[in-house]
Structure formats: C-alpha cells, structure tokens
Coordinates of C-alpha atoms in Angstrom, one line a residue:
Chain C
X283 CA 0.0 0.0 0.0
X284 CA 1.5 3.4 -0.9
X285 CA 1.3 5.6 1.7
X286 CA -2.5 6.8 2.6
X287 CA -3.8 6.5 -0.6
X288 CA -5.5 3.5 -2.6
X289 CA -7.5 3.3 -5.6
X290 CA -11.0 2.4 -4.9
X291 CA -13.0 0.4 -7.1
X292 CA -16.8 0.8 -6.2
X293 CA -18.2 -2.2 -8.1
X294 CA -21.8 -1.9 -10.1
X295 CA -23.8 -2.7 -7.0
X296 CA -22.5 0.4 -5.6
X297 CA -24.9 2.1 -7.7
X298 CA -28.1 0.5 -6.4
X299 CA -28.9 -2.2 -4.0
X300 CA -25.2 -2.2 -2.2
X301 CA -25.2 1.6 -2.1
X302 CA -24.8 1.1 1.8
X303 CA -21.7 -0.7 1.4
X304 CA -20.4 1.4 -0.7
X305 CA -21.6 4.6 1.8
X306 CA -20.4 3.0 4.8
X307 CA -16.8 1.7 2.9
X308 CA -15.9 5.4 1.7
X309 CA -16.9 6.9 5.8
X310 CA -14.6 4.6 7.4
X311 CA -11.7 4.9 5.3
X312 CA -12.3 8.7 6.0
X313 CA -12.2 8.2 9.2
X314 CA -9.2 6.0 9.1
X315 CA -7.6 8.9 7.6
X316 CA -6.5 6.6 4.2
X317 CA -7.7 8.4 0.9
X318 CA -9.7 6.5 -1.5
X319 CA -9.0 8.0 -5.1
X320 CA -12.2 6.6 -7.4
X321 CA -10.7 4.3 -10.1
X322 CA -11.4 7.0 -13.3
X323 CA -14.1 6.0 -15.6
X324 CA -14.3 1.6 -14.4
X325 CA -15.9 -0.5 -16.0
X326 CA -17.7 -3.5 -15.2
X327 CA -15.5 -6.3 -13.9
X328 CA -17.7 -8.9 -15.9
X329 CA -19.5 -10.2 -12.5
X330 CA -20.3 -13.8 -12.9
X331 CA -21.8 -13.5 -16.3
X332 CA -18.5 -13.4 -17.7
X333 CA -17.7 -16.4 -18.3
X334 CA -14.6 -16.7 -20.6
X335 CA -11.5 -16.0 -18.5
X336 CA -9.9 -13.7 -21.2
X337 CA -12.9 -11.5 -21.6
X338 CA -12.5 -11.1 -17.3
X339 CA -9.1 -10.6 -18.1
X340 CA -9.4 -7.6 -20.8
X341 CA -12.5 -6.0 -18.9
X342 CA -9.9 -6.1 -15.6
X343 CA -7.2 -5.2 -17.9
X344 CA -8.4 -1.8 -17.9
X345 CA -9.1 -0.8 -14.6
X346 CA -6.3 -2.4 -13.4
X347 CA -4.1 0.1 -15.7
X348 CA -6.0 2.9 -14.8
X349 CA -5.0 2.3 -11.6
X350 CA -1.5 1.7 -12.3
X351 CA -1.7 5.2 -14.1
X352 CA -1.7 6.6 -10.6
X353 CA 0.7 4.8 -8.5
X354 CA -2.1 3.1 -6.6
X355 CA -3.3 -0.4 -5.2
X356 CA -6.8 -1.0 -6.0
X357 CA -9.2 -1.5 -3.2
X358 CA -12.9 -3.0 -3.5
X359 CA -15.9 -4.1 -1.2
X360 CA -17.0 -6.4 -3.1
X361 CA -16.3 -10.1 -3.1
X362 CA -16.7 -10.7 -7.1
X363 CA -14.8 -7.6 -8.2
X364 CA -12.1 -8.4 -6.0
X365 CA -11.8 -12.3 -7.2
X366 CA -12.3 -11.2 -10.9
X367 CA -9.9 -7.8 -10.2
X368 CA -6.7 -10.2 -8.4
X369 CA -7.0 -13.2 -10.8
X370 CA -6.5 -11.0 -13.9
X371 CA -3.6 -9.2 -12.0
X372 CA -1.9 -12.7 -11.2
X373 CA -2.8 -14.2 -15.0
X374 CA -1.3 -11.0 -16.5
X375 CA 1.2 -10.5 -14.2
X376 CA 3.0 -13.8 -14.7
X377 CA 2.2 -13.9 -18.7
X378 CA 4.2 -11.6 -21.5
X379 CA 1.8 -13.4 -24.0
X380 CA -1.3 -12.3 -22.5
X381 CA -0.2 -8.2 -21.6
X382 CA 0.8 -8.7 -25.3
X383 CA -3.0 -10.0 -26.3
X384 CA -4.5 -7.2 -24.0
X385 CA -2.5 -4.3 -25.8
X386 CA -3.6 -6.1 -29.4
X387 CA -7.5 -5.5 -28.5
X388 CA -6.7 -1.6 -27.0
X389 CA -4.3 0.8 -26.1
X390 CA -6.5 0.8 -22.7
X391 CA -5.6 -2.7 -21.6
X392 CA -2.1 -1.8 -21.7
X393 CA -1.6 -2.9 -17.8
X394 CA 2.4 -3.7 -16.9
X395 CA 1.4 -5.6 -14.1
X396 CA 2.5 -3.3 -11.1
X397 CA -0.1 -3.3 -9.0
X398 CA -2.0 -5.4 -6.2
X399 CA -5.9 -5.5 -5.7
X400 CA -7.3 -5.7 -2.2
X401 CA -10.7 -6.5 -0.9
X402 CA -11.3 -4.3 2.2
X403 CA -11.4 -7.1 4.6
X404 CA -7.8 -7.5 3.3
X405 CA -7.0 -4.3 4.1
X406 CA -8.6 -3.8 7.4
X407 CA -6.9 -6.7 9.1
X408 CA -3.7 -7.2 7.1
X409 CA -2.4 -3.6 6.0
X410 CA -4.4 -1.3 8.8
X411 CA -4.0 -4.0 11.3
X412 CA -5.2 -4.7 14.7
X413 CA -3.6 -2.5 16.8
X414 CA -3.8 0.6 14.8
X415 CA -7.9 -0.4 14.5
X416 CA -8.1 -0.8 18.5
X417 CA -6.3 2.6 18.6
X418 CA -9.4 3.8 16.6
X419 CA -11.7 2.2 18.6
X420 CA -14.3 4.7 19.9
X421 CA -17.6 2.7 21.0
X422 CA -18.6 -1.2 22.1
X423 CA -21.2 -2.6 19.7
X424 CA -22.4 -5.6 22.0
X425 CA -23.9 -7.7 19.1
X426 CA -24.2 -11.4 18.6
X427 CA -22.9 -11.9 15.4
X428 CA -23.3 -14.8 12.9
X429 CA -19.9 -13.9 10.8
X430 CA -20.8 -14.8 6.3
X431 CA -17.8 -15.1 4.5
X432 CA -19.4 -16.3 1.2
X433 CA -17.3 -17.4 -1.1
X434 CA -15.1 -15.3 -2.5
X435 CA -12.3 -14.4 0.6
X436 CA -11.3 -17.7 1.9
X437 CA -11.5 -19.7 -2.5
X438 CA -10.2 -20.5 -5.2
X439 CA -7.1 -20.7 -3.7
X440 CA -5.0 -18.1 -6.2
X441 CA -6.5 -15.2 -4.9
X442 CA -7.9 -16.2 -0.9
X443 CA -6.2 -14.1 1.9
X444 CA -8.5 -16.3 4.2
X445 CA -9.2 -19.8 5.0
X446 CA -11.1 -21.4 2.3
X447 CA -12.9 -23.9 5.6
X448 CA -12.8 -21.6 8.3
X449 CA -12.3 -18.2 7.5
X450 CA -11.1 -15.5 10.5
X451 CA -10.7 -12.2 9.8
X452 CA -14.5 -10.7 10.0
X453 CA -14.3 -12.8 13.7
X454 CA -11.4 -11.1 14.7
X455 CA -13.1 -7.8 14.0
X456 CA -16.2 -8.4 15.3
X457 CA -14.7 -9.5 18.3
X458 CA -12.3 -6.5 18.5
X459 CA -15.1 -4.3 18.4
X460 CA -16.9 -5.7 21.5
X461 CA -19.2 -8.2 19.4
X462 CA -19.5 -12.0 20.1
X463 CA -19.4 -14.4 17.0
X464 CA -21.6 -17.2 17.7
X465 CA -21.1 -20.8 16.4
X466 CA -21.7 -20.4 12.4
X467 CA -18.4 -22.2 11.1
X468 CA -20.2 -24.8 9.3
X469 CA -22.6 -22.0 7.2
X470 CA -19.4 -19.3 7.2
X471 CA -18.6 -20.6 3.6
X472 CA -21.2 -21.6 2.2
X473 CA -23.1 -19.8 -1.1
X474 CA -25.8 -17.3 -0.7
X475 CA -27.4 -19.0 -4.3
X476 CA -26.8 -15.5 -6.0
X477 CA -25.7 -16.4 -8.9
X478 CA -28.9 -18.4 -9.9
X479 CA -31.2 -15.9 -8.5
X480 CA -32.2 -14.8 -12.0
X481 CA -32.2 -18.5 -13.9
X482 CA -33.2 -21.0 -11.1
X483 CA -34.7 -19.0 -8.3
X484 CA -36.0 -21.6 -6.4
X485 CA -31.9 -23.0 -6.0
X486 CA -31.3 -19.4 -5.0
X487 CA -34.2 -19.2 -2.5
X488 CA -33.5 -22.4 -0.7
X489 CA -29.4 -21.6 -0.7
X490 CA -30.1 -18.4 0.8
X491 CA -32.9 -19.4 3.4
X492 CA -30.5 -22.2 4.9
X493 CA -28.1 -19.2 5.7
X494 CA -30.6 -17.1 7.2
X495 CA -32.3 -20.0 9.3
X496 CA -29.1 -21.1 10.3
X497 CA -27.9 -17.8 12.0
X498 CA -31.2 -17.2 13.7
X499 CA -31.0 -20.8 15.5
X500 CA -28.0 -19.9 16.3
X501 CA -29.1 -17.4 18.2
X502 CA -27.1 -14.1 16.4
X503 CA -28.7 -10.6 16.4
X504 CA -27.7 -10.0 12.7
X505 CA -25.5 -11.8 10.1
X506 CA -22.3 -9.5 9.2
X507 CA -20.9 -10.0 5.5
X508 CA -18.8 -8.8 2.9
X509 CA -20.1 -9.2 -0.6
X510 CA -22.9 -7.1 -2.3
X511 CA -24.5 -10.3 -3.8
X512 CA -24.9 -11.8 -0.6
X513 CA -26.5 -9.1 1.0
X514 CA -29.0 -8.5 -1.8
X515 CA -29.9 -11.9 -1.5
X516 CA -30.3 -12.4 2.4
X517 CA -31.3 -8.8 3.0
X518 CA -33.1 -6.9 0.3
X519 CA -34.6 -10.3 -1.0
X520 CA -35.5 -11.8 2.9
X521 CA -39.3 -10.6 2.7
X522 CA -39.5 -12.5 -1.1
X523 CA -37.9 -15.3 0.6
X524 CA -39.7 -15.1 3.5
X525 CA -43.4 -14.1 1.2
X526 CA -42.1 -17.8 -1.3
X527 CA -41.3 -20.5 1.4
X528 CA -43.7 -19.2 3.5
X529 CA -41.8 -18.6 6.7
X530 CA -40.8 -16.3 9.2
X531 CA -37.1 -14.6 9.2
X532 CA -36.9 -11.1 10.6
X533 CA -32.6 -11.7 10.4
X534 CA -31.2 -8.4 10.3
X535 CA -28.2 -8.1 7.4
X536 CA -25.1 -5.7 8.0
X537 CA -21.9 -5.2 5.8
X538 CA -18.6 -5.4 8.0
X539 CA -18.1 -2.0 6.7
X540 CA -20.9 -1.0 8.8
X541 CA -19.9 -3.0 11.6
X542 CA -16.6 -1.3 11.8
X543 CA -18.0 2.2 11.2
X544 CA -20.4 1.7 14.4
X545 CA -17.4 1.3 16.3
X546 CA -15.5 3.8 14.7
X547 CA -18.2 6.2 16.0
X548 CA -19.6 7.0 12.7
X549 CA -23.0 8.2 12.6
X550 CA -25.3 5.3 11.1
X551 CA -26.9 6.9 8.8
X552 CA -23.9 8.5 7.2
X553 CA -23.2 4.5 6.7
X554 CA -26.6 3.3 5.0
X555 CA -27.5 1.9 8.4
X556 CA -31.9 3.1 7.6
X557 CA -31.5 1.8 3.6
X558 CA -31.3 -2.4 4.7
X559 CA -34.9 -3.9 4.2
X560 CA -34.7 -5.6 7.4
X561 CA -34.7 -2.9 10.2
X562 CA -31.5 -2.3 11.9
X563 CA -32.4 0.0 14.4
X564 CA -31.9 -2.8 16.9
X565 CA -28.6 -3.3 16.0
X566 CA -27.4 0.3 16.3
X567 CA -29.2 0.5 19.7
X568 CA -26.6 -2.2 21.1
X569 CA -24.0 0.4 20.4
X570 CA -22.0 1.5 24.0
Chain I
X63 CA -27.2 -48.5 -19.9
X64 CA -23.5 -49.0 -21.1
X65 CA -21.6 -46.5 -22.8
X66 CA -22.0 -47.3 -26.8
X67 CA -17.9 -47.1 -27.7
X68 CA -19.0 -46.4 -31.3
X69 CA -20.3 -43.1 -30.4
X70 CA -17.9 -42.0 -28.4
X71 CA -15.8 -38.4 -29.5
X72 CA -12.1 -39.0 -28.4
X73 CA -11.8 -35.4 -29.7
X74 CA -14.3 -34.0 -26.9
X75 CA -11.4 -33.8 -24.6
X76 CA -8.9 -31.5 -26.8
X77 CA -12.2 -29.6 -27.5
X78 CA -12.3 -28.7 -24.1
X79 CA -8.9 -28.3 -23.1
X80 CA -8.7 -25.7 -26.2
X81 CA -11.1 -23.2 -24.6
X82 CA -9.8 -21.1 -21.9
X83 CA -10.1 -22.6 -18.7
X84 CA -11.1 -25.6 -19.5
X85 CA -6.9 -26.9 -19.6
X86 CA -6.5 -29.1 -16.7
X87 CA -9.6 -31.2 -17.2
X88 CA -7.0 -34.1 -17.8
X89 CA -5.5 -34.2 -14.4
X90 CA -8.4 -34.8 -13.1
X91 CA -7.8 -38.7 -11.0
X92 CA -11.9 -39.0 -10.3
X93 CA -12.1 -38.7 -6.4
X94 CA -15.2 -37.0 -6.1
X95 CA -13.8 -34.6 -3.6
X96 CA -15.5 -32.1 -6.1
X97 CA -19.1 -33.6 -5.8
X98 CA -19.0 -34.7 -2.0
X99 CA -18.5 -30.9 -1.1
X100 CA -20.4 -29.4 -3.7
X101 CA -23.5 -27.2 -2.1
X102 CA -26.0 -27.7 -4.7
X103 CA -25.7 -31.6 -4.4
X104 CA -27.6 -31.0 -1.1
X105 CA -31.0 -29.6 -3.5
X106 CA -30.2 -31.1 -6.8
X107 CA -29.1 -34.7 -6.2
X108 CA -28.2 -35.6 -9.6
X109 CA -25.8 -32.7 -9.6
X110 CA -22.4 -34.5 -10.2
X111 CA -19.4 -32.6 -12.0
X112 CA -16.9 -35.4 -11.2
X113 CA -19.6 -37.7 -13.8
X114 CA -19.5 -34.7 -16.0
X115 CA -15.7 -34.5 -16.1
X116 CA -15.6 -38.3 -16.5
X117 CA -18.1 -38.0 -19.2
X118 CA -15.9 -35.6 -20.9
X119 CA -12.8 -37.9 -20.8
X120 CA -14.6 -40.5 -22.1
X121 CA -16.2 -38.6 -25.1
X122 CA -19.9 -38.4 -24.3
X123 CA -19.9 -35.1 -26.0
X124 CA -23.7 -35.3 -27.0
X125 CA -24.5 -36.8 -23.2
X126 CA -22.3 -33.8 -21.3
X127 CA -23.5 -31.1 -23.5
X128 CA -27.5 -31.7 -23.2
X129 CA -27.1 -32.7 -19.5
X130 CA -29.2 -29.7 -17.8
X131 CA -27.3 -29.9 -14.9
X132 CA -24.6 -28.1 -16.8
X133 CA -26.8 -24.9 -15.4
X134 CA -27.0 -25.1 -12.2
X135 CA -23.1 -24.6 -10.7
X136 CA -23.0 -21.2 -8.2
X137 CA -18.9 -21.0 -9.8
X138 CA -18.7 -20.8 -5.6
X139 CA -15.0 -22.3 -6.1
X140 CA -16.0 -25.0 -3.6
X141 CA -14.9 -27.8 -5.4
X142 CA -11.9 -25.9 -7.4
X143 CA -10.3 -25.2 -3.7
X144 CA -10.5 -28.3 -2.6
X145 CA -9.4 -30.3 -5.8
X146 CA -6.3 -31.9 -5.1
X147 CA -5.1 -32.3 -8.9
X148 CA -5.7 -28.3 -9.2
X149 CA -8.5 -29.0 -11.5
X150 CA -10.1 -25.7 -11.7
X151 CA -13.8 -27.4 -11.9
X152 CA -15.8 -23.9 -12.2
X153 CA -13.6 -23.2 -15.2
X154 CA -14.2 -26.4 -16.8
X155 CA -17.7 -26.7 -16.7
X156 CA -17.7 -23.0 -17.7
X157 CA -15.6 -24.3 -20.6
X158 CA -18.2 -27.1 -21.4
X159 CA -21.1 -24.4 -21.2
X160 CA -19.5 -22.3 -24.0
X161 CA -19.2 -25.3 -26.5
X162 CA -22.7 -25.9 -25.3
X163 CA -23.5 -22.4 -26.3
X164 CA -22.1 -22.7 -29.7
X165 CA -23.7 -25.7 -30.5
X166 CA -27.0 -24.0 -29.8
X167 CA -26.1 -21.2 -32.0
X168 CA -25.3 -23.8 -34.7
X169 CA -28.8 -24.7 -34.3
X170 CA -27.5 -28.6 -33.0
X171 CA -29.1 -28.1 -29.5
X172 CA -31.2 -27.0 -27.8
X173 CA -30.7 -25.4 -24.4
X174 CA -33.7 -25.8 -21.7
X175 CA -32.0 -23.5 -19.2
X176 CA -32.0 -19.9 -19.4
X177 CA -28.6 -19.1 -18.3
X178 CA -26.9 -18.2 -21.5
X179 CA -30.1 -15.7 -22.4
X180 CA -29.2 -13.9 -18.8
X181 CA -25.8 -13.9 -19.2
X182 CA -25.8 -12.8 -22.9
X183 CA -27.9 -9.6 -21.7
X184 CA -25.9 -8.9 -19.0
X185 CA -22.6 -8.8 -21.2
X186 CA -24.6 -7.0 -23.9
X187 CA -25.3 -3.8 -20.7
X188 CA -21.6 -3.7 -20.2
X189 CA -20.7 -3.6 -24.4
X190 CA -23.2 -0.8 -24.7
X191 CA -23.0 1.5 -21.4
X192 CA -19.4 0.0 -19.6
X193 CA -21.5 -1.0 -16.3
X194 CA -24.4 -3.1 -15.4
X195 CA -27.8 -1.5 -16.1
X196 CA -30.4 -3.5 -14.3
X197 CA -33.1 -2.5 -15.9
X198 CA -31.5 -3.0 -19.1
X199 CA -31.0 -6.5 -18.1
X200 CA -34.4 -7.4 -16.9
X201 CA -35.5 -5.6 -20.4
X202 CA -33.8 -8.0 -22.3
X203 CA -33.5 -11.1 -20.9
X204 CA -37.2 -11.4 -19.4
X205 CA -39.5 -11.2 -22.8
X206 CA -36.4 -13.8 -24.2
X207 CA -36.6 -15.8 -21.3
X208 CA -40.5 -15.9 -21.3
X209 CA -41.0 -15.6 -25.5
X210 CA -42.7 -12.3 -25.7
X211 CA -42.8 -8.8 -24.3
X212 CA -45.9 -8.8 -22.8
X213 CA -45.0 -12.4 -21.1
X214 CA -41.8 -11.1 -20.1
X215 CA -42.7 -7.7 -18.7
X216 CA -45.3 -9.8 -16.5
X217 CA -43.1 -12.1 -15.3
X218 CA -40.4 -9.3 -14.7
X219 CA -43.6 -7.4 -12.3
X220 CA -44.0 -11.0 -10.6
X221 CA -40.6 -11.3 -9.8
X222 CA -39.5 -7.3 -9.0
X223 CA -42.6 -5.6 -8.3
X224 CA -42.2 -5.6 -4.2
X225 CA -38.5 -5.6 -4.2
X226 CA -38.0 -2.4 -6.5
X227 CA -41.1 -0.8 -4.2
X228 CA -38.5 -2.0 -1.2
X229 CA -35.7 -0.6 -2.8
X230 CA -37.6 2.4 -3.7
X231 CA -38.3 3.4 0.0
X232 CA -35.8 2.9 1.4
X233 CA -33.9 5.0 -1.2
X234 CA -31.5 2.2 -2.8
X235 CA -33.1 2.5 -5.9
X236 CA -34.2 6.2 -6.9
X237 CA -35.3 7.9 -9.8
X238 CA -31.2 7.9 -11.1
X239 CA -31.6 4.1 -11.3
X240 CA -33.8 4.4 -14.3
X241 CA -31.1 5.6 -16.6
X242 CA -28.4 3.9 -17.3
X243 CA -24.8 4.6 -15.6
X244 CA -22.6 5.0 -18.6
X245 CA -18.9 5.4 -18.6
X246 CA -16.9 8.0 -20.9
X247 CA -14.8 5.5 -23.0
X248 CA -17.1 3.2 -23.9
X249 CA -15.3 2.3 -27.2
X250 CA -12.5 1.0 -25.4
X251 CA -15.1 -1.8 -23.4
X252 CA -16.6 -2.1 -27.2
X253 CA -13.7 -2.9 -28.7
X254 CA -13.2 -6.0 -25.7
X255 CA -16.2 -7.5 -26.9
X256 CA -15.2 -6.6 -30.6
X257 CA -12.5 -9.0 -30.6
X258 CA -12.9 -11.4 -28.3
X259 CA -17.1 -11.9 -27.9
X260 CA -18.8 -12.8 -24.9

C-alpha cells in the first residue's frame, strides 16, 4: 500500500442495491484517515456473467491500468470484483503473452502488471492491522454476530487471503469491536445461491434461506458480511424469501463496513445503516 | 445402460482443453472430492461434475453437453479449492457451457435452461453503457426468457414488483436508477467484446 492512498473500485452494486456498502466503505476509510481516489471511468468487472477467462481478463485489464496510471493499489468491497480484479492481476502478471494479447485489442488494456488489488477485509486486518484499529476504537457494539464469508475471501485458492474452511478475519473484528461471533463455522462458507437468483430462483431461495435459518438458530442478532451479492440476497430479498417458502425470518443483514464504522463512532446513517430492508435499528441501539 | 464405444468423440477432450479454462480437465484422478462438497448436491441430487468431467474424458460429448445440470453450478470455487489435482472445476464446466453455447447457436441443440439468455444480456449492458444497467438487463432477458414482451414484462412485475417498491423506499433504488450509468470510453469496453465476444 502506498502511503494513505488507494485506488477504490466501487463495483456496479454500488450504484443501487449495495449503495450502503459502498456509503459505509468510503466513511470509514475517512475516518481511518486513508484516501480513496475513485478508479477514473471503471468499467464493469464482468460479474459472474462473464464467463470466458480472457474477456475477465481484458475487462480487468483496464481498470487495473488505470489504476497503475496513478501509482495506486486498487481496493474494492465487493467479493466478485475483488476475485475477478486479483485473478487478472496474477494471469497478466506472470504472462508476457497475454499483456501482449491485451494491448492487441486496445491501447487501454495496456496494464504492466505493477499493482496489487485488495478486498477491504484485506486491508482492514492485514495492511491497517489490529492495533492501529483498536487505537481507533471509539464505542462497544455488543452484538451477537453470525460472521458470512461467502465465497469469495477464503477460495479459489490463487486469490484467498482467508481460510477457504474456516475463514477469520471478519471474527477477529467483530470481536475487536466488542461483538460476540456465535457458532456459524459450518454455514461461514457456504453460497448465498446469488448467482442463480435470475435463472433458477428456487436454488437461489432455498441456498439463501439455509443461511438465514441457520444464523437465527444460532441465536445471532444479525448476520455480518462482505459481498454485495450476498447481501441482496439475504437482505433486500429476505421478505420474497420469507413471502415464497412461507416462513418467518426477521434476520437483520449488516456489511462489515458497517460494523466497523459503528465502532468507529460514525453516525449510522452516514453508513446506509436506515436503507437495509430488514430494520436495523436494533442493532445500532446495542452500540455503547 | 453402457456406454455405446461407437459413439464415443475421443476429440471431446482436446475440444475442451482448447477453450480457456477448460486446460486441466485431464488431471483430473476422479475422487469426487468435487461432488462430496459441492453445495448444490444437497437440493439437486443428480448434480455430479466429477460424472460430467468423467463423461468428458470419455467422449460423451452429446451426453455432457444436453445434460441440464450443466446450469446449475454457483462458480462458488468449492470444489476448485479443494481439488487436489488443481483441476479448476468452475472453469471447466464454464468451458463445457461455452461449446454448449455454440452448439446451440449452430442450431445442434437446444438449451432448456435460461442461463446463457441472462448472461448474454448482461454482457450485452456492459458492451453498450461500460456497467451493469439493471433495468436493461431485466428488459432484455425477461421477454427472451418468457418468448414475448408482454409475457416477459409480466413475469419481470412477478418477480420485481415488491422488491423495487423495497428498494424504492428505502432510497436504494431512486429515480437515477432508471437511466443507465454509462462510462466516458465506452469504445474502449466495445472494442473487448469486438474482438474477443462474450
């Protein structure tokens, strides 16, 4: 990371449904007193509708030089964009052949290969760190929290800064801010079904409900994640979930961005804390 | 039913290991580690890529690229980070799905699932605008999906009509969300599809 300053790559979402992630991402960064310089002009990073590994590659290709342009690591929120953002930066990286395909199709995709991407997870624990964090520490949020890595942090193994079977890093926050993580290891990993939610909803549904189920047994106040797709699906699509397998949730759905910003002493509506479709105000009432 | 020898494609294999990603089908040693952690086993229980990769070896290349389970992988990376022949699964099957694709396009099959109409019209927002445009999307692929407009704009109000009134109120989705977000340079993401599709 150079210096106090990273490129920040927002991710489509940011846009629309994930538009408190990407609130609550750029307010604690502030606060953190680490610049985020918006990647000029991104484009898509092909979700996971792309499904050809060179078009990934040439659609990464671009923001990644963009980037580069500027002297900057890229960070992201998202979970996709980051796993489509690294594994173009590793294929490219390592490959003469392939930077040499990418300037072919544009002058645009011209990316030397001298950056790293970073999902904000990443950065939190591994480049912030733990005891610059607790130095920043302002207020106990006493929450019970059922920690949802998806898939994305801890797999495939070329671009995980996690445990692919039992992921730590959201824990280790959660429980540096004064939370309690309850027993969730065997649902941390598992999919949300977002990526049928369009073509086989009923997978989706079912995927989705086992996560949300599963925290409430456990007993959490909320599920904490880290990937726009997974909090579409668990929180702005609970009540359609709820309204299809006729059943009763009520699961409240926070980013760790959110989390963090609570603690942080950020006000929570300056991180999206009123736009999540299940009511959080229970949550931000536990904060000390 | 046994496997009829003299309909077997030896040349399925290199047809697979030519598209990108779908290389290191041949190391796979069939342990199944894939399919016993594999999440959607647990709803569709014929769901079994370690069959469809053994399938491929073999040459069943009418059998593999008809089954409709071909449509129903999450790409959650499950089985690629556990493989322990660094088969990268997700990118094979995504490999068989684009021959499957093109044989459809060829008119030689028929494809029951939706999946390439959504992922077609979700490439075809980021050609024309650089970013997704949801409403774009649902535009496109819905009357496809359903075979007409009208069918597809009533499906699309089935589907979205509570959860855009959700997003709606509690500001998500406001009246900015309507228009497209386009990008300045949108010849240089035009050109990516120009020369290498989607």
């Amino acid at each position: 990371m150079n210096g106090k300053k990273l490129a920040y790559y927002p991710g489509c979402p940011s846009a629309g449904t994930a538009v408190d992630q990407d609130m609550s991402t750029r307010a604690v960064f502030e606060k953190l007193g680490i610049e985020l310089a918006e990647v000029e002009d991104w484009n898509c990073c092909g979700a996971a509708e792309a499904e050809n590994p060179i078009l990934v590659y040439a659609l990464n290709a671009r923001n990644l030089a963009i980037a580069e342009k500027e002297g900057l690591d890229i960070v992201t929120p998202c979970s996709i964009c980051y796993y489509n953002l690294e594994r173009s930066n590793i294929a490219l990286k390592n490959d003469e052949s392939l930077r040499a395909k990418m300037r072919d199709i544009d002058g645009s995709l011209d990316y030397k290969g001298g950056i790293k991407a970073r999902h904000v997870l990443d950065v939190f624990v591994n480049e912030i760190g733990m005891e610059e964090l607790k130095r920043k520490i302002e207020k106990k949020v006493n929450v019970k929290v059922a920690p949802y890595y998806g898939c994305y942090l801890g797999r495939p193994p070329v671009t995980a800064f996690d445990d692919p079977d039992d992921p730590i890093l959201m824990d280790q926050l959660i429980e540096l801010i004064g939370g309690e993580c309850v027993d969730f290891s065997y649902m941390k990993t598992k999919c949300c079904g977002g990526p049928l939610m369009m073509t086989r909803a009923d997978i989706a549904f079912e995927m989705a409900k086992n996560v949300l189920e599963a925290a409430k047994r456990a007993g959490a106040d909320c599920i904490v994640l880290a990937c726009p797709l997974c909090g579409m699906m668990l929180d702005a699509k609970q009540p359609d979930i709820e309204k299809a397998l006729n059943i009763k949730i009520g699961m409240p759905v926070i980013y760790i961005t959110q989390l963090l910003g609570l603690a942080l002493g950020i006000d929570s509506k300056k991180l999206g804390l009123d736009k999540a479709a299940v009511d959080t105000k229970e949550i931000v009432g536990k904060v000390v | 039913m046994p496997i009829k020898t003299w309909e077997l494609d030896p040349n399925f294999r290199n047809e697979i290991m030519n598209e990108p990603g779908g290389e290191h089908l041949a190391a796979c040693f069939q342990c199944s580690t894939c399919t016993l952690g594999c999440p959607i086993t647990e709803i569709v229980s014929s769901y079994n890529p370690r069959k469809i990769i053994q399938m491929s070896l073999l040459g069943m290349r009418e059998e593999v690229l008809s089954n409709p389970d071909l449509w129903v992988c999450l790409i959650c990376q499950t089985c690629t980070a556990r493989c322990p022949q660094d088969v990268v699964v997700s990118d094979v099957l995504s490999a068989i799905r684009r021959i499957a694709e093109k044989e459809e396009e060829a008119g030689k099959l028929k494809i029951e699932s939706p999946r390439p109409l959504f992922d077609k019209a979700f490439l075809h927002q980021l050609e024309k605008y650089g970013r997704l445009y949801d409403i774009g999307l649902a535009k496109e692929y819905y009357p496809k999906k359903e075979g007409s407009f009208i069918k597809g704009m009533r499906a699309m109000m089935k589907d979205y009509k509570d959860f855009g009134m959700r997003m709606f109120k509690k500001r998500k989705m406001g009246p900015k969300a309507m228009f497209p977000e386009k990008i300045k340079r949108t010849d240089e993401v035009k050109k990516i599809f120009e020369k290498i599709g989607d």
